[in-house]
mmCIF file of C-alpha atoms in Angstrom:
data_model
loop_
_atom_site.group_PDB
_atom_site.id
_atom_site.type_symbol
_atom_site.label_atom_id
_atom_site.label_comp_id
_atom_site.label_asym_id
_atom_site.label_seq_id
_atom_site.Cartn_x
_atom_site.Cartn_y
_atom_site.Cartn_z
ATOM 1 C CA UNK A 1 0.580 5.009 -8.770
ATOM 2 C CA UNK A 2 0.468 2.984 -5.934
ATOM 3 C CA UNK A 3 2.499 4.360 -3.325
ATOM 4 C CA UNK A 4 2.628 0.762 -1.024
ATOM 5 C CA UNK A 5 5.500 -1.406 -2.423
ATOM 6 C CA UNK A 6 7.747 -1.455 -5.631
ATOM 7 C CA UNK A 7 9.629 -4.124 -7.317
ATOM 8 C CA UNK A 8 13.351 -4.385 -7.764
ATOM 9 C CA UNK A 9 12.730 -4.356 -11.710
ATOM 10 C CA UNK A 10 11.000 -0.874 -11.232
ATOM 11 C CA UNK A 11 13.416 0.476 -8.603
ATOM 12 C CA UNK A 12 15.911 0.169 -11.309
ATOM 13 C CA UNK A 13 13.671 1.394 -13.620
ATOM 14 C CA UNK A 14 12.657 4.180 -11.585
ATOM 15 C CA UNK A 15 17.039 5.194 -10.959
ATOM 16 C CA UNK A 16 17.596 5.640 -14.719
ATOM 17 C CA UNK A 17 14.521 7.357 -15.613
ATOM 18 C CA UNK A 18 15.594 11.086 -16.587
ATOM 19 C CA UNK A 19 14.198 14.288 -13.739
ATOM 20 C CA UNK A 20 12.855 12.205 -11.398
ATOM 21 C CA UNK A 21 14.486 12.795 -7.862
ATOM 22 C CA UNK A 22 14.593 9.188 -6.344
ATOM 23 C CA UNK A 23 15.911 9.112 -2.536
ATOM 24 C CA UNK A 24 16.835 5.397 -1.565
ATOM 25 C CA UNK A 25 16.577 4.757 2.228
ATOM 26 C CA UNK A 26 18.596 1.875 3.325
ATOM 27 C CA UNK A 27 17.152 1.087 6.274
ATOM 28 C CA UNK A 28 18.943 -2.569 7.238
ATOM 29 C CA UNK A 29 19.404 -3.038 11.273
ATOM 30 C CA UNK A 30 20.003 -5.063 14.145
ATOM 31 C CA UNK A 31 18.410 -4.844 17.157
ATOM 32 C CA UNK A 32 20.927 -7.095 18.328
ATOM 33 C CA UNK A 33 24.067 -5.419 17.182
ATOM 34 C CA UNK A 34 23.144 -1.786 16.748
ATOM 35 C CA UNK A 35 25.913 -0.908 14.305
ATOM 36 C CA UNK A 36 25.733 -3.616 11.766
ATOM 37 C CA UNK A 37 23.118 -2.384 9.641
ATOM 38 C CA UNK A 38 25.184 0.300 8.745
ATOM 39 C CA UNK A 39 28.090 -1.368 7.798
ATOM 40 C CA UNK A 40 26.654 -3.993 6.101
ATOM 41 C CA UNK A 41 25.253 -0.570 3.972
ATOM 42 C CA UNK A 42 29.344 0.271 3.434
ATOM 43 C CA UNK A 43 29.474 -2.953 2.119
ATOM 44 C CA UNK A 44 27.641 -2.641 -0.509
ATOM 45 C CA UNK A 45 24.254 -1.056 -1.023
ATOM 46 C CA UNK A 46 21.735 0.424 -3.903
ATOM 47 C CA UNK A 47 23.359 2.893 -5.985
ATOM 48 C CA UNK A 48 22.071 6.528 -4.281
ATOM 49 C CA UNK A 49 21.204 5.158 -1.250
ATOM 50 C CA UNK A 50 21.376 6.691 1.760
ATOM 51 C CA UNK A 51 21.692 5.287 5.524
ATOM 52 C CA UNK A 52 18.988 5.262 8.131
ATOM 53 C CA UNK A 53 19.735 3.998 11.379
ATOM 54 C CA UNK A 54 16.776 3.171 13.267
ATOM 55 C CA UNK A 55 18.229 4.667 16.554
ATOM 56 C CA UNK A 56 19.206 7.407 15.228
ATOM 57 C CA UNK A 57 17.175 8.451 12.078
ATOM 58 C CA UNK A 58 13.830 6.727 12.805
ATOM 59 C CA UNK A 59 13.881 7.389 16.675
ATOM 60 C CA UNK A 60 13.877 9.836 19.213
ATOM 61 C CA UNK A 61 15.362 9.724 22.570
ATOM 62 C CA UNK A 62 14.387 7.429 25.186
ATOM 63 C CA UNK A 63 13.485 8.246 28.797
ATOM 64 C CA UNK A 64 13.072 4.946 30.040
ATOM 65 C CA UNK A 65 9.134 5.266 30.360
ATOM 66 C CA UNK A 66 8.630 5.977 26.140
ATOM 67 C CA UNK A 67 9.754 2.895 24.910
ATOM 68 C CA UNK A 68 12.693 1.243 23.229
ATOM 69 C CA UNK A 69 11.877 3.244 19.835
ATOM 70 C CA UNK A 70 9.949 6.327 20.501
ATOM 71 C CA UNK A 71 8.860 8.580 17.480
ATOM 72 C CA UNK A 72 11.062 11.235 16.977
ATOM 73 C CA UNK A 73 9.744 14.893 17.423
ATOM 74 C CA UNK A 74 8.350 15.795 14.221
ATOM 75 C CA UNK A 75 10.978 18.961 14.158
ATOM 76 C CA UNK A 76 13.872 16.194 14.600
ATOM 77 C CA UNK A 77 12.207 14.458 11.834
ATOM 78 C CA UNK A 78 12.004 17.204 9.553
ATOM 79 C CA UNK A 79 15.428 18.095 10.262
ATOM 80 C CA UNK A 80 16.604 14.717 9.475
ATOM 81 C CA UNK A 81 14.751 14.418 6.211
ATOM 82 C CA UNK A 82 16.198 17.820 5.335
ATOM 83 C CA UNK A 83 19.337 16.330 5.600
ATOM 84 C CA UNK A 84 18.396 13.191 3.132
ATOM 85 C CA UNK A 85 17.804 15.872 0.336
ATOM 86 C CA UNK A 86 14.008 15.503 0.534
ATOM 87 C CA UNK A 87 12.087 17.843 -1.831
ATOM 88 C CA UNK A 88 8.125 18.024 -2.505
ATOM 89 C CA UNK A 89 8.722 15.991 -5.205
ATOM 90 C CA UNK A 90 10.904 13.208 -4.706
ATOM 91 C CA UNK A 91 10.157 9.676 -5.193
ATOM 92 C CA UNK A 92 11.582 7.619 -1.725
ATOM 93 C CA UNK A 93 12.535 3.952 -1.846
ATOM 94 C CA UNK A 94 12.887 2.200 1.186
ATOM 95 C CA UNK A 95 14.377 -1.375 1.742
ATOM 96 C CA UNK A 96 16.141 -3.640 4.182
ATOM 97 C CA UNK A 97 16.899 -7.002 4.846
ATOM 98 C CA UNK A 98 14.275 -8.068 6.893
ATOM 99 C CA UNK A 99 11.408 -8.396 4.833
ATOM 100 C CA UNK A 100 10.470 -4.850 5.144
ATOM 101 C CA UNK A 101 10.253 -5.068 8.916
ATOM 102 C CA UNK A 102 12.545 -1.796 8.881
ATOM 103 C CA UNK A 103 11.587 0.182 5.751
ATOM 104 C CA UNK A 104 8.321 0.086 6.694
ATOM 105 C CA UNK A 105 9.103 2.162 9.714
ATOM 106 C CA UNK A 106 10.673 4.560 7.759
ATOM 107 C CA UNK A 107 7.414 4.350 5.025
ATOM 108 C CA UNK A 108 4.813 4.987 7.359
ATOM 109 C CA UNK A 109 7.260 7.821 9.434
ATOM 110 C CA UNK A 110 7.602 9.968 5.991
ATOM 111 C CA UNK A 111 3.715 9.451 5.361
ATOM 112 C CA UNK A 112 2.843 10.390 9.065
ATOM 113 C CA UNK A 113 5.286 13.719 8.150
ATOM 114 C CA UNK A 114 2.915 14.552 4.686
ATOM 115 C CA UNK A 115 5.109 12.858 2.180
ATOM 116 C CA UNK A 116 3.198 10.433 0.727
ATOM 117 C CA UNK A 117 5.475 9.408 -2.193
ATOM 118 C CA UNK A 118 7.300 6.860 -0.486
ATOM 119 C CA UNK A 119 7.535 2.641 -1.036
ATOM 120 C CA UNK A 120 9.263 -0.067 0.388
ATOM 121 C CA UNK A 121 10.883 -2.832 -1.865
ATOM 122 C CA UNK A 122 9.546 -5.785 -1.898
ATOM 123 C CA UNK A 123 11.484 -8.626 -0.873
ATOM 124 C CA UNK A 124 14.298 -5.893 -0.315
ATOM 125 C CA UNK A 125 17.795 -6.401 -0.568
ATOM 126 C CA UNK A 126 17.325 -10.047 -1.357
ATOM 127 C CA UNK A 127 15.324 -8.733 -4.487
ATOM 128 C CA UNK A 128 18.014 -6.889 -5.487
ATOM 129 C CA UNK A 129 20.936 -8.849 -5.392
ATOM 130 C CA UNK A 130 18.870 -11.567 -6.767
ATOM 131 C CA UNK A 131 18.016 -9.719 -10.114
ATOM 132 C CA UNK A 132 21.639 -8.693 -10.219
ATOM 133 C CA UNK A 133 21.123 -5.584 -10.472
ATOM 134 C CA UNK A 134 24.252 -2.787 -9.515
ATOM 135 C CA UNK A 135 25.779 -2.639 -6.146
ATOM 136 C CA UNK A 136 27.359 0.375 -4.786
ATOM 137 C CA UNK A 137 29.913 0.939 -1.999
ATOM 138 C CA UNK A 138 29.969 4.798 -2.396
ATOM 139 C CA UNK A 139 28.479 7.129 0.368
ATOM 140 C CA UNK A 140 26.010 9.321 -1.178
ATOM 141 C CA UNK A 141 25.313 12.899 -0.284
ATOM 142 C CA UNK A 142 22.616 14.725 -1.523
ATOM 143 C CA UNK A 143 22.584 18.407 -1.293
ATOM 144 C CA UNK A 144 20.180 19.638 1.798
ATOM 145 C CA UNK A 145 16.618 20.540 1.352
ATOM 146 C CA UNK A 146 14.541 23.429 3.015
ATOM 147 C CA UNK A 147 11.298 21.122 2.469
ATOM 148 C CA UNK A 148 8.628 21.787 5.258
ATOM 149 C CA UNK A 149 6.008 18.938 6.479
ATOM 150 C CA UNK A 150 3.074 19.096 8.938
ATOM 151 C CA UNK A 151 2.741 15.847 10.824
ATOM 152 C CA UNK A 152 -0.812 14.357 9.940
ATOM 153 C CA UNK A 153 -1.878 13.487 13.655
ATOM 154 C CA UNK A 154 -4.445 11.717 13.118
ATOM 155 C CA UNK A 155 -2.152 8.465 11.858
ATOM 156 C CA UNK A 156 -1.095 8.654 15.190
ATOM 157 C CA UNK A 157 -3.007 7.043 18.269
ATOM 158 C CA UNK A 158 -0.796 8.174 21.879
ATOM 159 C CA UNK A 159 -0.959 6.103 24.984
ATOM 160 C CA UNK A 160 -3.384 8.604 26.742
ATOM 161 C CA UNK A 161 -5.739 7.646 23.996
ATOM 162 C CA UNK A 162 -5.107 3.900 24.579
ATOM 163 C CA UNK A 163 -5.875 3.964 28.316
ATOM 164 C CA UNK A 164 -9.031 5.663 27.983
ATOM 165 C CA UNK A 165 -10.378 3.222 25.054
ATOM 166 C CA UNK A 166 -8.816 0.139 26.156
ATOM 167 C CA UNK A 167 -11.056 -2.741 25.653
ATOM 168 C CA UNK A 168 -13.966 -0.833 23.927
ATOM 169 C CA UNK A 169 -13.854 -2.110 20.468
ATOM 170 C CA UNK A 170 -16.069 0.933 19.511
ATOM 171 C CA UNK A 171 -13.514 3.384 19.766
ATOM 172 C CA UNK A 172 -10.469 0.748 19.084
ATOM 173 C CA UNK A 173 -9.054 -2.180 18.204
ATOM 174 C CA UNK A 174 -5.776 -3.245 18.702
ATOM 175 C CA UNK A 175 -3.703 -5.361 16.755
ATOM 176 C CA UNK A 176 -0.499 -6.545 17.957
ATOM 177 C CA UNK A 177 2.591 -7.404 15.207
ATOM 178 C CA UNK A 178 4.775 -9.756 17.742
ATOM 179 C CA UNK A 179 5.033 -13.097 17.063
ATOM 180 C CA UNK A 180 2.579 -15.464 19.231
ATOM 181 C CA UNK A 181 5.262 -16.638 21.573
ATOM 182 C CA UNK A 182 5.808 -12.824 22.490
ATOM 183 C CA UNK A 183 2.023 -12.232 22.622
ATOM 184 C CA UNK A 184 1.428 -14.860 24.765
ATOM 185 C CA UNK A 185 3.987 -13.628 27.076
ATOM 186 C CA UNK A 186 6.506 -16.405 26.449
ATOM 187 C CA UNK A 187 10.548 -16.206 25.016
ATOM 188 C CA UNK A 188 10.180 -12.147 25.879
ATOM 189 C CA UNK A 189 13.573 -11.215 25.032
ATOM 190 C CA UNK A 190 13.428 -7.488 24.103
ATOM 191 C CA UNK A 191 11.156 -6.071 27.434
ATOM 192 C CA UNK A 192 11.472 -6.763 31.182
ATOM 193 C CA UNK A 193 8.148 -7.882 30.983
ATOM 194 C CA UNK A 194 6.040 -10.508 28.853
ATOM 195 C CA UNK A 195 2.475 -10.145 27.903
ATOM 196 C CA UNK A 196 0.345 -7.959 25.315
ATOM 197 C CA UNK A 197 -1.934 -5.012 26.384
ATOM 198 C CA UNK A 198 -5.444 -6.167 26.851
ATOM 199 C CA UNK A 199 -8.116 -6.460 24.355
ATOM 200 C CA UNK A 200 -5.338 -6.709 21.828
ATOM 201 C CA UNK A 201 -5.357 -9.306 18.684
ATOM 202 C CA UNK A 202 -2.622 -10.962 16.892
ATOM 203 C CA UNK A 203 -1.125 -10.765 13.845
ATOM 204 C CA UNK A 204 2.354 -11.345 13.283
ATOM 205 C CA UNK A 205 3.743 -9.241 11.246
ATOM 206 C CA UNK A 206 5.605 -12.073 8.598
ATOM 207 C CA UNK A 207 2.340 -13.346 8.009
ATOM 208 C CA UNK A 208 2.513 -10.624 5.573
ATOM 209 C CA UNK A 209 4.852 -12.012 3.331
ATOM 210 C CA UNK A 210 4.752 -15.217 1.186
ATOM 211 C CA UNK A 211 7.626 -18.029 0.740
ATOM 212 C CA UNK A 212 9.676 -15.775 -1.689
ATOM 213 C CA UNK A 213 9.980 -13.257 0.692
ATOM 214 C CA UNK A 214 8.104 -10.757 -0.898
ATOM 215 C CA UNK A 215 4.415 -9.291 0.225
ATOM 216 C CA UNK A 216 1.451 -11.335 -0.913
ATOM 217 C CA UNK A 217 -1.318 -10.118 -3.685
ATOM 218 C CA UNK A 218 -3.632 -7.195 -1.985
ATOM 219 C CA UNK A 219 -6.188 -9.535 -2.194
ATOM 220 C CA UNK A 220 -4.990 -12.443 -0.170
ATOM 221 C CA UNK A 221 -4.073 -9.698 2.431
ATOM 222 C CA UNK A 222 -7.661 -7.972 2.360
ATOM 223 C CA UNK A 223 -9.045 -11.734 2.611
ATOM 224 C CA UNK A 224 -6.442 -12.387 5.263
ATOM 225 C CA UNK A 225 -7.156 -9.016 7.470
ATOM 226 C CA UNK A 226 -10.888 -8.955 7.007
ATOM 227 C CA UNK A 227 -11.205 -12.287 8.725
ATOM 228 C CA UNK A 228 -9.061 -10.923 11.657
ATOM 229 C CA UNK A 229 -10.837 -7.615 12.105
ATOM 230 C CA UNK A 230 -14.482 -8.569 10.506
ATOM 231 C CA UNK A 231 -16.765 -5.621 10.764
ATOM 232 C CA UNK A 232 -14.404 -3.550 12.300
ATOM 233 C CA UNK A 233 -14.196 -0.149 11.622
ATOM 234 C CA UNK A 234 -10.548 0.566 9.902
ATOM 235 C CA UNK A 235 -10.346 4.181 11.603
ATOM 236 C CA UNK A 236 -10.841 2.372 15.131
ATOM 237 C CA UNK A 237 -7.947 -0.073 14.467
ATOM 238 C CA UNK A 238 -4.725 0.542 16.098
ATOM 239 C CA UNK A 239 -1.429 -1.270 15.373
ATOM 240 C CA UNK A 240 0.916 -1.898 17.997
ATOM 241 C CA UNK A 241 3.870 -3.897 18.821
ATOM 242 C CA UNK A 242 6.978 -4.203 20.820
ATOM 243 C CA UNK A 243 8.055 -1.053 19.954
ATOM 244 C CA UNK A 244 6.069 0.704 17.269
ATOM 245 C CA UNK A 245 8.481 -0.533 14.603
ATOM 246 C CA UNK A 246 6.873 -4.200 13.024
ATOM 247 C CA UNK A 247 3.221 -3.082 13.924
ATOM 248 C CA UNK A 248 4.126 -0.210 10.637
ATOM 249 C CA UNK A 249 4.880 -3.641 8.538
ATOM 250 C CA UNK A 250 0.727 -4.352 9.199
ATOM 251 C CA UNK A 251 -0.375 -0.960 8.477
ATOM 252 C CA UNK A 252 1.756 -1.137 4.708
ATOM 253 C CA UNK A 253 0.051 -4.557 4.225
ATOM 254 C CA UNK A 254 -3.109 -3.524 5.199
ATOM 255 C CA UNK A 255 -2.590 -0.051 2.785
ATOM 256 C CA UNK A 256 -1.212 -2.223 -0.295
ATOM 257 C CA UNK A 257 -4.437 -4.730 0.617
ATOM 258 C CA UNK A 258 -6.617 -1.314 0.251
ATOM 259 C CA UNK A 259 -7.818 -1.092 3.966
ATOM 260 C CA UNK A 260 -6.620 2.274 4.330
ATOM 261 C CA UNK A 261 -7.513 4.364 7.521
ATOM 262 C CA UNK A 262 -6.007 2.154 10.697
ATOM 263 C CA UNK A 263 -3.585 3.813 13.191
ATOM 264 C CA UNK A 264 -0.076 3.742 14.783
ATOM 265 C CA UNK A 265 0.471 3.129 18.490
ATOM 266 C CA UNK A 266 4.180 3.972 18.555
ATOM 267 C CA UNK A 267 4.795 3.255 21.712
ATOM 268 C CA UNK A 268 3.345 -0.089 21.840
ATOM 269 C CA UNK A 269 4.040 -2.910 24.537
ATOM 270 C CA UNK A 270 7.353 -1.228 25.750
ATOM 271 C CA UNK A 271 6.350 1.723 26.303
ATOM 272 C CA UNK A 272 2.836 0.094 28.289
ATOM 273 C CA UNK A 273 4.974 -2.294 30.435
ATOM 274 C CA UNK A 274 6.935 0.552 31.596
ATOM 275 C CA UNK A 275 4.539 1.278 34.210
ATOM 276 C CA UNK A 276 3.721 -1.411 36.612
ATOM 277 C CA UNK A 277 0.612 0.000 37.107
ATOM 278 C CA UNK A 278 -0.655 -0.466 33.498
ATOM 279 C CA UNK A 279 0.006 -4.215 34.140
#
């Protein structure tokens, strides 16, 4: 099994099938309006599903120099997770409403933590409304877990590491998931400053997804990233963005395309233009 992406027909699937523990993550959100993710979630979400807030949940705390959405500590993490009912063996679902801009935050977050048995929905809530399949408007609870995860490091590239490499493409390669405006340094809207770190590449992150909103075929995507990276080697690629949020959307396509191996820089552009002397 494929643990990239799964369809609405199989997420439904997947709810009724008898002794498998399925979490749902909803993870819609605003960056805008901070709280309307979750009550769009009150409103009406998958049956089971559970809220997480990408502040909250899918964050840690910022000091002004980290970023607008640092990583959590992995203990936070594990606490949180805990809290969602997680056990060795449950199947996670995660989905928004923004073409998996979200979920995939929380996808590559649970894989960075050891759980690998996590997907995002494809084409998300959209998906699921549009295959009319149940809607809920009950909070779920799920009894706590005591499940324990060690943080796989090595998914994880820190700015330390970034400094040091930057602009040797032997060591790394960064690809940045803003859109070109933003990487170009124009319509910045998020950071006090405009630009992209140097030696970085672009690839917006909804280049991902095709007209229906959903992810295109693995092999479009492996045609699609192998032109932007050529011979690079996947273990030297590190994916960055605004704020280490959209650059996880690359790293699922790139996974469901089979180019496993690349990296996280979590604390991507915000956390770089922080310091004026990094610019």
């Amino acid at each position: 099994m494929s643990h990239t992406l799964i369809s609405a027909n199989d997420l439904a699937t997947l709810l009724n099938q008898p002794g498998t523990d399925v979490l749902v993550l909803d993870c819609r959100f605003s960056l805008p309006a901070p709280d309307a993710g979750q009550q769009a979630y009150l409103a009406g979400h998958v049956p089971g599903a559970v809220y997480a807030h990408l502040d909250r949940d899918l964050s840690g705390p910022k000091t002004g120099l980290n970023g607008r959405h640092p990583l959590p500590t992995p203990e936070a993490f594990l606490a949180t997770v805990r809290a969602w009912g997680l056990k060795a063996d449950t199947e996670v679902v995660a989905y928004d409403d923004a073409g998996g801009m979200f979920a995939s935050r929380a996808w590559w977050m649970l894989r960075w933590m050891g759980h690998p048995r996590v997907r995002v929905l494809d084409g998300g809530w959209a998906q699921w409304l549009a295959q009319g399949f149940e809607v809920s408007q009950a909070t779920t609870s799920r009894p706590a877990s005591d499940i324990d995860l060690t943080p796989r490091e090595g998914q994880l590239t820190r700015i330390d590491f970034v400094q040091t490499h930057l602009g040797n493409r032997e060591f790394m390669q960064l690809v940045d998931a803003r859109a070109p405006d933003r990487f170009r340094g124009e319509n910045e809207t998020l950071d006090p400053v405009g630009g992209h770190i140097p030696g970085a590449i672009n690839r917006f992150f909804q280049l991902n997804l095709g007209a229906d909103g959903r992810f295109k075929s693995p092999h479009l995507l492996r045609q699609e990233f192998t032109s932007l990276l050529g011979s690079q080697p996947l273990h030297t690629v590190v994916h960055q963005c605004g704020s280490g949020v959209t650059a996880c959307h690359n790293l699922l396509a790139m996974e469901h395309a089979g180019l496993a191996g690349s990296r996280l820089y979590a604390g991507s552009w915000s956390e770089w233009c922080a310091d004026q002397g990094r610019l």
